[in-house]
Amino acid sequence: MSSDEGTTGGEASGLDAEEIARLDHQWIRSILPHRYPFLLVDRVVELVPERSIVALKNVTQNEEFFQGHFPGKPIMPGVLVIEALAQAAGLLLLYDRPELHGRVIYFVGIENAKFRNPVTPGDQVRLHVEILRARRNHARFACRATIGDLVAVECVASSMIGREEK
């Protein structure tokens, strides 16, 4: 993809199992600046470079946000599910682009957010992100978080790659 054009049509091939196995939690931490308790992606399970990613967030009872949201009926805040989707989008943007590693990706917009089903302790959330358009420093994504066959959250998100720190 050129720096000033969006993604193009056609079939793209994903990474093989060996390549996906390398995209573990250590790799995620080397790409994203987020740390506990705000690192919300546990593993990558599918990746088609410059096109799409599927990542996982394993939700446990020990998540700090459950202490207050809501006591006795824990539900993961929808905005944190969107943040997890944004982090997966960041991994997709930065994959195979070492010149951008260490740069911060800013979440700059969200459209058509729908919160369809709650995320609760014990759920494994699949974070599906597809690039709708990517340009040099900006990108737009179709995002969907699922639990099994249920859609939990869906939205269109936009991001901007921050300038390199001097």
PDB file of C-alpha atoms in Angstrom, residues 16-125:
ATOM      1  CA  ASP A  16       0.898 -19.149   8.896  1.00  0.00           C
ATOM      2  CA  ALA A  17       0.668 -20.873  12.291  1.00  0.00           C
ATOM      3  CA  GLU A  18       4.399 -20.534  12.991  1.00  0.00           C
ATOM      4  CA  GLU A  19       4.345 -16.799  12.306  1.00  0.00           C
ATOM      5  CA  ILE A  20       1.197 -16.331  14.429  1.00  0.00           C
ATOM      6  CA  ALA A  21       2.838 -18.230  17.324  1.00  0.00           C
ATOM      7  CA  ARG A  22       5.544 -15.541  17.404  1.00  0.00           C
ATOM      8  CA  LEU A  23       2.912 -12.852  17.986  1.00  0.00           C
ATOM      9  CA  ASP A  24       2.661 -13.676  21.674  1.00  0.00           C
ATOM     10  CA  HIS A  25       2.250 -11.458  24.734  1.00  0.00           C
ATOM     11  CA  GLN A  26       5.944 -10.540  24.657  1.00  0.00           C
ATOM     12  CA  TRP A  27       5.635  -9.355  21.041  1.00  0.00           C
ATOM     13  CA  ILE A  28       2.497  -7.375  21.897  1.00  0.00           C
ATOM     14  CA  ARG A  29       4.381  -5.638  24.738  1.00  0.00           C
ATOM     15  CA  SER A  30       7.239  -4.818  22.359  1.00  0.00           C
ATOM     16  CA  ILE A  31       4.822  -3.057  19.977  1.00  0.00           C
ATOM     17  CA  LEU A  32       2.278  -1.336  22.236  1.00  0.00           C
ATOM     18  CA  PRO A  33       3.273   1.152  24.954  1.00  0.00           C
ATOM     19  CA  HIS A  34       0.374   0.043  27.204  1.00  0.00           C
ATOM     20  CA  ARG A  35       1.055  -1.876  30.410  1.00  0.00           C
ATOM     21  CA  TYR A  36      -1.028  -3.528  33.121  1.00  0.00           C
ATOM     22  CA  PRO A  37      -3.762  -2.772  33.932  1.00  0.00           C
ATOM     23  CA  PHE A  38      -4.340  -1.061  30.583  1.00  0.00           C
ATOM     24  CA  LEU A  39      -2.857  -3.589  28.168  1.00  0.00           C
ATOM     25  CA  LEU A  40      -6.064  -5.212  26.907  1.00  0.00           C
ATOM     26  CA  VAL A  41      -4.834  -7.606  24.187  1.00  0.00           C
ATOM     27  CA  ASP A  42      -3.559 -11.021  25.269  1.00  0.00           C
ATOM     28  CA  ARG A  43      -2.832 -12.766  21.981  1.00  0.00           C
ATOM     29  CA  VAL A  44      -3.070 -12.506  18.209  1.00  0.00           C
ATOM     30  CA  VAL A  45      -4.766 -15.449  16.483  1.00  0.00           C
ATOM     31  CA  GLU A  46      -5.063 -14.190  12.887  1.00  0.00           C
ATOM     32  CA  LEU A  47      -3.294 -11.458  10.959  1.00  0.00           C
ATOM     33  CA  VAL A  48      -3.404 -10.470   7.319  1.00  0.00           C
ATOM     34  CA  PRO A  49      -0.798  -7.693   6.962  1.00  0.00           C
ATOM     35  CA  GLU A  50      -2.216  -4.315   5.929  1.00  0.00           C
ATOM     36  CA  ARG A  51      -5.729  -5.755   6.019  1.00  0.00           C
ATOM     37  CA  SER A  52      -7.080  -7.407   9.194  1.00  0.00           C
ATOM     38  CA  ILE A  53      -6.367  -8.886  12.618  1.00  0.00           C
ATOM     39  CA  VAL A  54      -8.159 -11.082  15.135  1.00  0.00           C
ATOM     40  CA  ALA A  55      -6.838 -10.872  18.688  1.00  0.00           C
ATOM     41  CA  LEU A  56      -8.026 -12.150  22.072  1.00  0.00           C
ATOM     42  CA  LYS A  57      -8.779 -10.561  25.418  1.00  0.00           C
ATOM     43  CA  ASN A  58      -9.316 -13.086  28.211  1.00  0.00           C
ATOM     44  CA  VAL A  59     -11.513 -11.423  30.819  1.00  0.00           C
ATOM     45  CA  THR A  60     -10.950 -12.521  34.424  1.00  0.00           C
ATOM     46  CA  GLN A  61     -12.691 -11.725  37.693  1.00  0.00           C
ATOM     47  CA  ASN A  62      -9.443 -10.081  38.855  1.00  0.00           C
ATOM     48  CA  GLU A  63      -9.683  -7.171  36.390  1.00  0.00           C
ATOM     49  CA  GLU A  64      -9.457  -3.950  38.409  1.00  0.00           C
ATOM     50  CA  PHE A  65     -12.441  -2.313  36.705  1.00  0.00           C
ATOM     51  CA  PHE A  66     -14.795  -4.992  38.085  1.00  0.00           C
ATOM     52  CA  GLN A  67     -14.323  -3.595  41.606  1.00  0.00           C
ATOM     53  CA  GLY A  68     -16.582  -0.682  40.761  1.00  0.00           C
ATOM     54  CA  HIS A  69     -18.362  -1.692  37.532  1.00  0.00           C
ATOM     55  CA  PHE A  70     -20.604  -3.119  38.984  1.00  0.00           C
ATOM     56  CA  PRO A  71     -20.220  -4.703  42.431  1.00  0.00           C
ATOM     57  CA  GLY A  72     -22.269  -7.899  42.481  1.00  0.00           C
ATOM     58  CA  LYS A  73     -22.859  -7.819  38.694  1.00  0.00           C
ATOM     59  CA  PRO A  74     -19.471  -7.293  37.029  1.00  0.00           C
ATOM     60  CA  ILE A  75     -19.567  -5.972  33.461  1.00  0.00           C
ATOM     61  CA  MET A  76     -16.528  -4.818  31.482  1.00  0.00           C
ATOM     62  CA  PRO A  77     -17.066  -1.152  30.567  1.00  0.00           C
ATOM     63  CA  GLY A  78     -17.919  -0.823  26.880  1.00  0.00           C
ATOM     64  CA  VAL A  79     -15.325   1.915  26.437  1.00  0.00           C
ATOM     65  CA  LEU A  80     -12.642  -0.572  27.537  1.00  0.00           C
ATOM     66  CA  VAL A  81     -13.845  -3.072  24.945  1.00  0.00           C
ATOM     67  CA  ILE A  82     -13.443  -0.290  22.372  1.00  0.00           C
ATOM     68  CA  GLU A  83      -9.963   0.425  23.773  1.00  0.00           C
ATOM     69  CA  ALA A  84      -9.075  -3.264  23.326  1.00  0.00           C
ATOM     70  CA  LEU A  85     -10.236  -3.018  19.703  1.00  0.00           C
ATOM     71  CA  ALA A  86      -8.115   0.122  19.252  1.00  0.00           C
ATOM     72  CA  GLN A  87      -5.071  -1.705  20.659  1.00  0.00           C
ATOM     73  CA  ALA A  88      -5.636  -4.573  18.215  1.00  0.00           C
ATOM     74  CA  ALA A  89      -5.845  -1.979  15.420  1.00  0.00           C
ATOM     75  CA  GLY A  90      -2.508  -0.570  16.605  1.00  0.00           C
ATOM     76  CA  LEU A  91      -0.909  -4.004  16.369  1.00  0.00           C
ATOM     77  CA  LEU A  92      -2.232  -4.356  12.829  1.00  0.00           C
ATOM     78  CA  LEU A  93      -0.884  -0.936  11.816  1.00  0.00           C
ATOM     79  CA  LEU A  94       2.543  -1.495  13.361  1.00  0.00           C
ATOM     80  CA  TYR A  95       3.046  -5.104  12.267  1.00  0.00           C
ATOM     81  CA  ASP A  96       6.050  -5.355   9.953  1.00  0.00           C
ATOM     82  CA  ARG A  97       6.734  -1.610  10.230  1.00  0.00           C
ATOM     83  CA  PRO A  98       9.735  -1.388  12.581  1.00  0.00           C
ATOM     84  CA  GLU A  99      10.316   2.241  11.628  1.00  0.00           C
ATOM     85  CA  LEU A 100       7.109   3.059  13.539  1.00  0.00           C
ATOM     86  CA  HIS A 101       7.782   0.960  16.655  1.00  0.00           C
ATOM     87  CA  GLY A 102       7.833   3.122  19.729  1.00  0.00           C
ATOM     88  CA  ARG A 103       5.503   5.686  18.185  1.00  0.00           C
ATOM     89  CA  VAL A 104       2.179   6.255  19.887  1.00  0.00           C
ATOM     90  CA  ILE A 105      -1.013   5.625  17.959  1.00  0.00           C
ATOM     91  CA  TYR A 106      -3.748   8.007  19.042  1.00  0.00           C
ATOM     92  CA  PHE A 107      -7.392   7.025  18.992  1.00  0.00           C
ATOM     93  CA  VAL A 108      -8.970  10.064  17.288  1.00  0.00           C
ATOM     94  CA  GLY A 109     -12.513   9.069  16.433  1.00  0.00           C
ATOM     95  CA  ILE A 110     -15.329   6.633  16.863  1.00  0.00           C
ATOM     96  CA  GLU A 111     -18.520   6.312  14.859  1.00  0.00           C
ATOM     97  CA  ASN A 112     -21.599   4.132  15.065  1.00  0.00           C
ATOM     98  CA  ALA A 113     -20.634   2.475  18.349  1.00  0.00           C
ATOM     99  CA  LYS A 114     -23.113  -0.208  19.351  1.00  0.00           C
ATOM    100  CA  PHE A 115     -22.993  -2.073  22.661  1.00  0.00           C
ATOM    101  CA  ARG A 116     -24.962  -5.236  22.011  1.00  0.00           C
ATOM    102  CA  ASN A 117     -24.049  -7.763  24.736  1.00  0.00           C
ATOM    103  CA  PRO A 118     -22.205  -7.404  28.053  1.00  0.00           C
ATOM    104  CA  VAL A 119     -18.679  -8.713  28.601  1.00  0.00           C
ATOM    105  CA  THR A 120     -18.363 -10.497  31.954  1.00  0.00           C
ATOM    106  CA  PRO A 121     -15.687 -12.418  33.893  1.00  0.00           C
ATOM    107  CA  GLY A 122     -14.726 -15.661  32.173  1.00  0.00           C
ATOM    108  CA  ASP A 123     -15.473 -14.383  28.665  1.00  0.00           C
ATOM    109  CA  GLN A 124     -12.930 -14.657  25.887  1.00  0.00           C
ATOM    110  CA  VAL A 125     -13.422 -11.639  23.656  1.00  0.00           C
TER     111      VAL A 125
END
